[in-house]
Tab-separated table of C-alpha atoms in Angstrom:
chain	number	residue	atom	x	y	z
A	555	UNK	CA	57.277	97.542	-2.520
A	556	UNK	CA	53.953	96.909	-3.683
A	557	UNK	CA	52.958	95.046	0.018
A	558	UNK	CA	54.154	98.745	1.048
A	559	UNK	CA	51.921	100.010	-1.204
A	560	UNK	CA	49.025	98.400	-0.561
A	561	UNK	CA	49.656	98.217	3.658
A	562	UNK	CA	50.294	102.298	3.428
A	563	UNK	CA	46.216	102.133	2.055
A	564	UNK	CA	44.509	99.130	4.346
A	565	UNK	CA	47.267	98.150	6.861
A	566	UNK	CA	46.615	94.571	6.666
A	567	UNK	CA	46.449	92.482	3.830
A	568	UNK	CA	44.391	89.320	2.585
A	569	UNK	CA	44.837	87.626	-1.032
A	570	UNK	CA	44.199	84.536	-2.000
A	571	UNK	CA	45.096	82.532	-5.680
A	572	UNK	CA	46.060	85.332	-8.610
A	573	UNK	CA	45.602	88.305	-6.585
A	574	UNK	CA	48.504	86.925	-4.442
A	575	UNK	CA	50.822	87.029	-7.840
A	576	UNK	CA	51.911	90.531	-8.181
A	577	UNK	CA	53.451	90.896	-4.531
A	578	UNK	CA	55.842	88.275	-5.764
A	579	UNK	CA	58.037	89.574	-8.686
A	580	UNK	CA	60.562	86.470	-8.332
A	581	UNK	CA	59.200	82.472	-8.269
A	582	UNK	CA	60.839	78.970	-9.051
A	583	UNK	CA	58.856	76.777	-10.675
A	584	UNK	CA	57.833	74.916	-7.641
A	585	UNK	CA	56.987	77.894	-5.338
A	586	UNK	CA	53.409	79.390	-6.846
A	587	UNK	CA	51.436	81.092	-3.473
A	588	UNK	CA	47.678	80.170	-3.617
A	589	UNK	CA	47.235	82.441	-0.262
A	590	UNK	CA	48.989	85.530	1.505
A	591	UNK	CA	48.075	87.562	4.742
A	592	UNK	CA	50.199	90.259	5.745
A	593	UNK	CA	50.574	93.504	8.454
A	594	UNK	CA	51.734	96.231	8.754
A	595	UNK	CA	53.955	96.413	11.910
A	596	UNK	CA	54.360	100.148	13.343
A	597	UNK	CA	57.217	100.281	16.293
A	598	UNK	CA	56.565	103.740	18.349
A	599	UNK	CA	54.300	105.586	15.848
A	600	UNK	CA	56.649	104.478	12.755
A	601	UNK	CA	56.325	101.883	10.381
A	602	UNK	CA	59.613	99.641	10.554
A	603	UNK	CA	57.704	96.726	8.338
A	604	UNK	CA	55.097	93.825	7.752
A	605	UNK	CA	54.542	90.474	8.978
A	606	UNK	CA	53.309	88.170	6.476
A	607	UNK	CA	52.518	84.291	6.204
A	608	UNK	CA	52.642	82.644	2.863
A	609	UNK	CA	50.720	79.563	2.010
A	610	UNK	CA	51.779	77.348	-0.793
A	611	UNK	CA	49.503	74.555	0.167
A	612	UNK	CA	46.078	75.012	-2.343
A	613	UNK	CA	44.171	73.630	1.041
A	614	UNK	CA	45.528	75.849	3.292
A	615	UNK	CA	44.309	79.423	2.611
A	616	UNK	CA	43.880	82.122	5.152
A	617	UNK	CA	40.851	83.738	6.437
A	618	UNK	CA	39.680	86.893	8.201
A	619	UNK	CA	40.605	84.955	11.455
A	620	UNK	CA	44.128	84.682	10.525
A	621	UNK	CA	44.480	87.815	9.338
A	622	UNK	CA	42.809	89.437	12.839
A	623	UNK	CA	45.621	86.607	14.952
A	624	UNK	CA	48.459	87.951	12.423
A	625	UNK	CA	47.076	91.807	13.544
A	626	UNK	CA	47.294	91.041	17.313
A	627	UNK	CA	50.738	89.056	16.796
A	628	UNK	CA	51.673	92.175	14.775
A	629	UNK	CA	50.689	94.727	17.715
A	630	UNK	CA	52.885	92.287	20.496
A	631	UNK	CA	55.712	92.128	18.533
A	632	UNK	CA	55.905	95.945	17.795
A	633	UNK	CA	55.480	96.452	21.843
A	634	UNK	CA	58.026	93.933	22.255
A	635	UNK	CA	60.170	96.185	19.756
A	636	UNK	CA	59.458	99.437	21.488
A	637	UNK	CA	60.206	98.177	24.776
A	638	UNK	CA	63.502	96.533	23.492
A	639	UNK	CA	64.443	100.280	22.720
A	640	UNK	CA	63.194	101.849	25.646
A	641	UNK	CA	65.206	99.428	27.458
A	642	UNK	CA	68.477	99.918	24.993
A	643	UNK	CA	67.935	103.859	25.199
A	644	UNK	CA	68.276	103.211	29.142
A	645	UNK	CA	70.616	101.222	29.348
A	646	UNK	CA	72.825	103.755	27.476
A	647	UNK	CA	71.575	106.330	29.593
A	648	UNK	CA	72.258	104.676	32.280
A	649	UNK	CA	76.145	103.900	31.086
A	650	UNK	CA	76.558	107.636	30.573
A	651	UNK	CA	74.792	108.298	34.584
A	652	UNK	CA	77.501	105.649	36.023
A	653	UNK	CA	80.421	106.773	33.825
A	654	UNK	CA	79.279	110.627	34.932
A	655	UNK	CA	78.761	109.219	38.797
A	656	UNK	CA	82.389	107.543	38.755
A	657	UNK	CA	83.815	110.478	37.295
A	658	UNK	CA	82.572	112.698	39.755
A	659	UNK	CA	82.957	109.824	42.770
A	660	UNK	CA	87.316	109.795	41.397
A	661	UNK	CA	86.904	113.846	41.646
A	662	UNK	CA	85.730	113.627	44.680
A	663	UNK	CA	88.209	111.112	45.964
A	664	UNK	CA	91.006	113.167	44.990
A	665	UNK	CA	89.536	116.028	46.427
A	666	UNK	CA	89.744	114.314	50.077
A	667	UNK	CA	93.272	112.814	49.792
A	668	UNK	CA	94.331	116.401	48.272
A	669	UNK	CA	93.028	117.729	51.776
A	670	UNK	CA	94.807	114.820	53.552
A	671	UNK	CA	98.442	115.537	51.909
A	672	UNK	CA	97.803	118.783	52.591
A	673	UNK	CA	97.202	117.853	56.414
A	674	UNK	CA	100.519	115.936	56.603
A	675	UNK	CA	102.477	119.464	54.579
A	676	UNK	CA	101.624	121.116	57.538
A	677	UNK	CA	103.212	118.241	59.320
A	678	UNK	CA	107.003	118.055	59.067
A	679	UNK	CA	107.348	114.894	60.449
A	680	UNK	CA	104.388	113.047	58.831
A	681	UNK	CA	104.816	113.252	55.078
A	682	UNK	CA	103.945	110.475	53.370
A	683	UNK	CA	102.755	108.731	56.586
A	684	UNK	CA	99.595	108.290	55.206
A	685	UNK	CA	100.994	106.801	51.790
A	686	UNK	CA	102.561	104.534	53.771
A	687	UNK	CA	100.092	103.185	55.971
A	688	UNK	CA	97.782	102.536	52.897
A	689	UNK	CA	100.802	99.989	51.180
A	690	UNK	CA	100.920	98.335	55.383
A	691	UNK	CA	96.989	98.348	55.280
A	692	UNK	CA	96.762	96.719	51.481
A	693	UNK	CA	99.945	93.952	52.308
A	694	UNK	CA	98.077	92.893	55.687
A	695	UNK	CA	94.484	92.730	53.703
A	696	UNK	CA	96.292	90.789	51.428
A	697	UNK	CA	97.712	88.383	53.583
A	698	UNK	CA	94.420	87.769	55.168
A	699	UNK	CA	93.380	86.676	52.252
A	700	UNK	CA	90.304	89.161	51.910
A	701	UNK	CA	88.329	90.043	48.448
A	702	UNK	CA	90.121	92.320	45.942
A	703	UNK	CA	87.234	95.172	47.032
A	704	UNK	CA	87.661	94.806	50.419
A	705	UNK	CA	91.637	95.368	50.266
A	706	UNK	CA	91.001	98.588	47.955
A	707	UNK	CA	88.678	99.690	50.586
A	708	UNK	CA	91.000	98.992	53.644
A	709	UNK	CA	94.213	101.015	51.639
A	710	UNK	CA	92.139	103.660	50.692
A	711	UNK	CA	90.747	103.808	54.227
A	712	UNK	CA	94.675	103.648	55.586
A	713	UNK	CA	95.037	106.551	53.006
A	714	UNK	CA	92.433	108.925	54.747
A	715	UNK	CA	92.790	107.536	58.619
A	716	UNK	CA	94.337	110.892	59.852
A	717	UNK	CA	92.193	113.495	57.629
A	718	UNK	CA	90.436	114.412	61.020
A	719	UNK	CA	93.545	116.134	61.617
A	720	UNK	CA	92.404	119.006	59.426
A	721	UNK	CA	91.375	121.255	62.581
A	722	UNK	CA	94.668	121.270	64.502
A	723	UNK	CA	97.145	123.756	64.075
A	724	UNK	CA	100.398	123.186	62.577
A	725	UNK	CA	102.061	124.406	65.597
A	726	UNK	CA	100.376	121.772	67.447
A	727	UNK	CA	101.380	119.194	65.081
A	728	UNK	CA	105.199	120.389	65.574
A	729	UNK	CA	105.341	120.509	68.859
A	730	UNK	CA	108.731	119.110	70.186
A	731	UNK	CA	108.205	117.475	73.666
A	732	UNK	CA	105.105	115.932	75.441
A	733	UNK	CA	101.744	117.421	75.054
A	734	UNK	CA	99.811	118.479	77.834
A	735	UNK	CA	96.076	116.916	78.961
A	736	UNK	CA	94.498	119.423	76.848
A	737	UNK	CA	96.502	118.936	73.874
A	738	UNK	CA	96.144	115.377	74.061
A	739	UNK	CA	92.290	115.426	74.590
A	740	UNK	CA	92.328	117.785	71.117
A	741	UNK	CA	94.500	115.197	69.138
A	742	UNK	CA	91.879	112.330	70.424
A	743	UNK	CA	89.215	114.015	68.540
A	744	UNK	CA	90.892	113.474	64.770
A	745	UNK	CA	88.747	109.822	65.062
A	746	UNK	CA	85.632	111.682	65.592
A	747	UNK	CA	86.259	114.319	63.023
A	748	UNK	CA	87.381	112.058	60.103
A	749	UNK	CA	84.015	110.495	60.892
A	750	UNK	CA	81.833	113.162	60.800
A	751	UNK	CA	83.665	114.643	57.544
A	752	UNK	CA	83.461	111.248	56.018
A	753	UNK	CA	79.367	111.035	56.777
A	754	UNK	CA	78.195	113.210	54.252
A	755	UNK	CA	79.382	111.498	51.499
A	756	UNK	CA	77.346	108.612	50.761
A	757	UNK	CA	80.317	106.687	48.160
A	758	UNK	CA	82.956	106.841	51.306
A	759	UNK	CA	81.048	106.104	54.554
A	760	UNK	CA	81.915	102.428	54.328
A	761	UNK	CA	84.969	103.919	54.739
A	762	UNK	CA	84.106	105.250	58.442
A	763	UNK	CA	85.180	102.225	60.380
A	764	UNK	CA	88.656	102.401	59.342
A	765	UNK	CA	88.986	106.612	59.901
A	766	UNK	CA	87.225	106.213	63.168
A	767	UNK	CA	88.216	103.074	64.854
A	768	UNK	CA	92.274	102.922	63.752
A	769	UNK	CA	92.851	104.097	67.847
A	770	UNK	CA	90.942	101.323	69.441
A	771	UNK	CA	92.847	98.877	71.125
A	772	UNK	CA	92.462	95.385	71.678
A	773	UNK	CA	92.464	95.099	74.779
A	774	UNK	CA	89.198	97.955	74.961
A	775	UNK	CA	91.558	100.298	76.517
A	776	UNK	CA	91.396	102.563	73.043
A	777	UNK	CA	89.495	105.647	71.622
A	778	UNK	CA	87.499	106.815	70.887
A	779	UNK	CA	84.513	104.559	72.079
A	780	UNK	CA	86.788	102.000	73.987
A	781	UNK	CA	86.095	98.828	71.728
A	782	UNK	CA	87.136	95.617	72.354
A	783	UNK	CA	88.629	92.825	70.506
A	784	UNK	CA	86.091	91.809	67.475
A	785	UNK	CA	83.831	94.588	68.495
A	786	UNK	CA	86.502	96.756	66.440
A	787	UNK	CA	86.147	96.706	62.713
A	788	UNK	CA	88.343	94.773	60.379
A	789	UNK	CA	89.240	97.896	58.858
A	790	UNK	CA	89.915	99.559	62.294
A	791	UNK	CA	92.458	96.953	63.548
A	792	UNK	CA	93.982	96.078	60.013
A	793	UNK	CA	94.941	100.440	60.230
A	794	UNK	CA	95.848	100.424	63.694
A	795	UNK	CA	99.098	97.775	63.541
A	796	UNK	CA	100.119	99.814	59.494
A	797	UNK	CA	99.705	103.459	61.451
A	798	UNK	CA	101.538	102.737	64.594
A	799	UNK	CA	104.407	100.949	62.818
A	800	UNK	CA	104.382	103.677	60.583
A	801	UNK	CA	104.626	106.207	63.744
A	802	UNK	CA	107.652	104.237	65.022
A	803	UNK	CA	109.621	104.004	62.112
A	804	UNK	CA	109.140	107.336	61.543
A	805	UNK	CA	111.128	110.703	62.866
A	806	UNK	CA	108.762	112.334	65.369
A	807	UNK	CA	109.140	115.559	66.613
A	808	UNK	CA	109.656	114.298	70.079
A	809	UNK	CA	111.934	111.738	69.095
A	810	UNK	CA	114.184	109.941	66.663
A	811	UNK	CA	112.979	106.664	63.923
A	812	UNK	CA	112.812	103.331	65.793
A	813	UNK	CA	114.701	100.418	63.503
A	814	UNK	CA	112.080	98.141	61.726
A	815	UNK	CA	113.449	95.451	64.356
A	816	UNK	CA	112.906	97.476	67.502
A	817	UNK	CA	109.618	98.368	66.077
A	818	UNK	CA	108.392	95.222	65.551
A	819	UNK	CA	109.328	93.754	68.463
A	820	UNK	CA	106.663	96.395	69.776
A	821	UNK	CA	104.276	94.904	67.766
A	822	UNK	CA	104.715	91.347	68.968
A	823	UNK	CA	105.143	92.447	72.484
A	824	UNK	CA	101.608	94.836	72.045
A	825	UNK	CA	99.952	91.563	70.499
A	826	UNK	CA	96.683	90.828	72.337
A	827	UNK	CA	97.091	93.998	73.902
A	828	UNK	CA	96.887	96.673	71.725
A	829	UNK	CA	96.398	95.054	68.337
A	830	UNK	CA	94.812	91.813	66.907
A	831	UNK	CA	96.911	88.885	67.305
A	832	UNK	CA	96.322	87.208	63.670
A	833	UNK	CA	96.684	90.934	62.198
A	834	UNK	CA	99.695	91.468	63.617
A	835	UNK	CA	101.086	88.083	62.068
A	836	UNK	CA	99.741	88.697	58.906
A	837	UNK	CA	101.187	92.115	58.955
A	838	UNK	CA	105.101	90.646	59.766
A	839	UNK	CA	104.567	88.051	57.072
A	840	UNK	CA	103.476	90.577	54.519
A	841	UNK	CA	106.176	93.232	55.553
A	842	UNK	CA	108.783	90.353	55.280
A	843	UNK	CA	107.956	89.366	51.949
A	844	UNK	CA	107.740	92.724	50.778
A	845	UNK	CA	111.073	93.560	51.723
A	846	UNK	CA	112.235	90.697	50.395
A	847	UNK	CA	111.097	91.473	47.412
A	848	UNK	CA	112.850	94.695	46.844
């Protein structure tokens, strides 16, 4: 208290032999200070303490040059305490900013496969298609042994790869029988569209490859910009073999379910073709242990 005291008056302090006595109410018999320098230290405008040095050695006493290093070692520490803060108070801030952005990101997320399930209620023959060709898309990512992101991207991709359906009518969606050249061009645009609803938002354009590429085929003979082999994305041809299983397996409005055996037969004899080779393997071997497993 009484180095307080004294710092509140002079902010620094320099004793020497009995005037260094009464800032030391306790003492062994062995410990009797011949010189003390001490300063105040102030961290953002506010006194938090003092740095002192204590010298019990009767040839070592401090001078004003000690005092003036202890001052300048005083003002470095207290910047290196305000700046410790500063960084703390951002750090927190910046917690709060990502926990705020991921909230809003998950909002947002929902948001688009809200507008997706909706597409596929309009759909009688589609619902859950989309569910289902995220679980193909996740198995086959898994089975190519690809990075726990990566797979969550590729599923959540599968999840949204028909959202550019959101423009055609249900009655177009329903349609029993074979749709004409103008229908057809129409459904060939849902790549394009999931695209350019995807662009805006800067957390989901990675997944773009996947929405817009899941119609290419292997062989370049796909849409919607006729890519070939490699020159499709991962996430494109990973999509492509989960959605058109999916589409087989499935009731259709023009036609009855294929068996899982007929349809992948389809898939081996498409291999090279329409779809990637390795994918399609890794596909089978996933599906197989999968329903295996249940």
């Amino acid at each position: 208290d009484a180095v307080f005291q004294r710092l509140e008056e002079t902010a620094t302090l320099l004793v020497d032999d009995a005037r260094v006595l009464p800032y030391f109410t306790a003492r062994g018999d062995s410990i009797n200070p011949v010189s003390f320098c001490a300063v105040k230290l102030r961290v953002s405008g506010e006194d938090k303490g003092f740095l002192m040095v204590l010298s019990l050695n009767k040839k070592v006493r401090f001078r004003e040059g000690h005092r003036k290093f202890l001052s300048i070692l005083a003002t470095r520490a207290a910047t290196a305490l305000t700046n410790a803060r500063l960084i703390e108070d951002l750090q927190r801030a910046n917690r709060h900013l990502m926990q705020a952005n991921q909230a809003i990101q998950e909002n947002f997320r929902q948001t688009i496969v809200g507008f997706d399930r909706a597409i596929e209620q309009n759909d009688l023959y589609t619902r859950g298609h989309s569910d289902r060709v995220a679980v193909y898309a996740r198995i086959t990512a898994e089975a190519m042994g690809l990075d726990s992101q990566m797979v969550e991207d590729i599923a959540f991709a599968g999840q949204l790869h028909d959202i550019g359906k959101i423009g055609i009518s249900p009655s177009k969606l329903n349609k029993a029988g074979k749709l004409n050249a103008p229908e057809i061009r129409m459904f060939r645009k849902h790549p394009e569209m999931g695209k350019r609803i995807l662009e805006p938002i800067p957390f989901m354009r990675h997944l773009i490859p996947g929405v817009h590429c899941h119609h290419e085929k292997y062989d370049g003979t796909g849409y919607p910009q006729g890519l070939a082999g490699e020159e499709i994305p991962l996430m494109g041809r990973i999509i492509a073999v989960g959605d058109t299983y999916d589409a087989m397996t499935s009731d259709r409005s023009y036609r009855k379910a294929l068996s899982s055996e007929v349809a992948i037969e389809e898939l081996i004899r498409n291999k090279g073709t329409q779809f990637d080779p390795e994918l399609v393997d890794a596909f089978l071997e996933a599906l197989k242990t999968r329903i295996e497993n249940e």
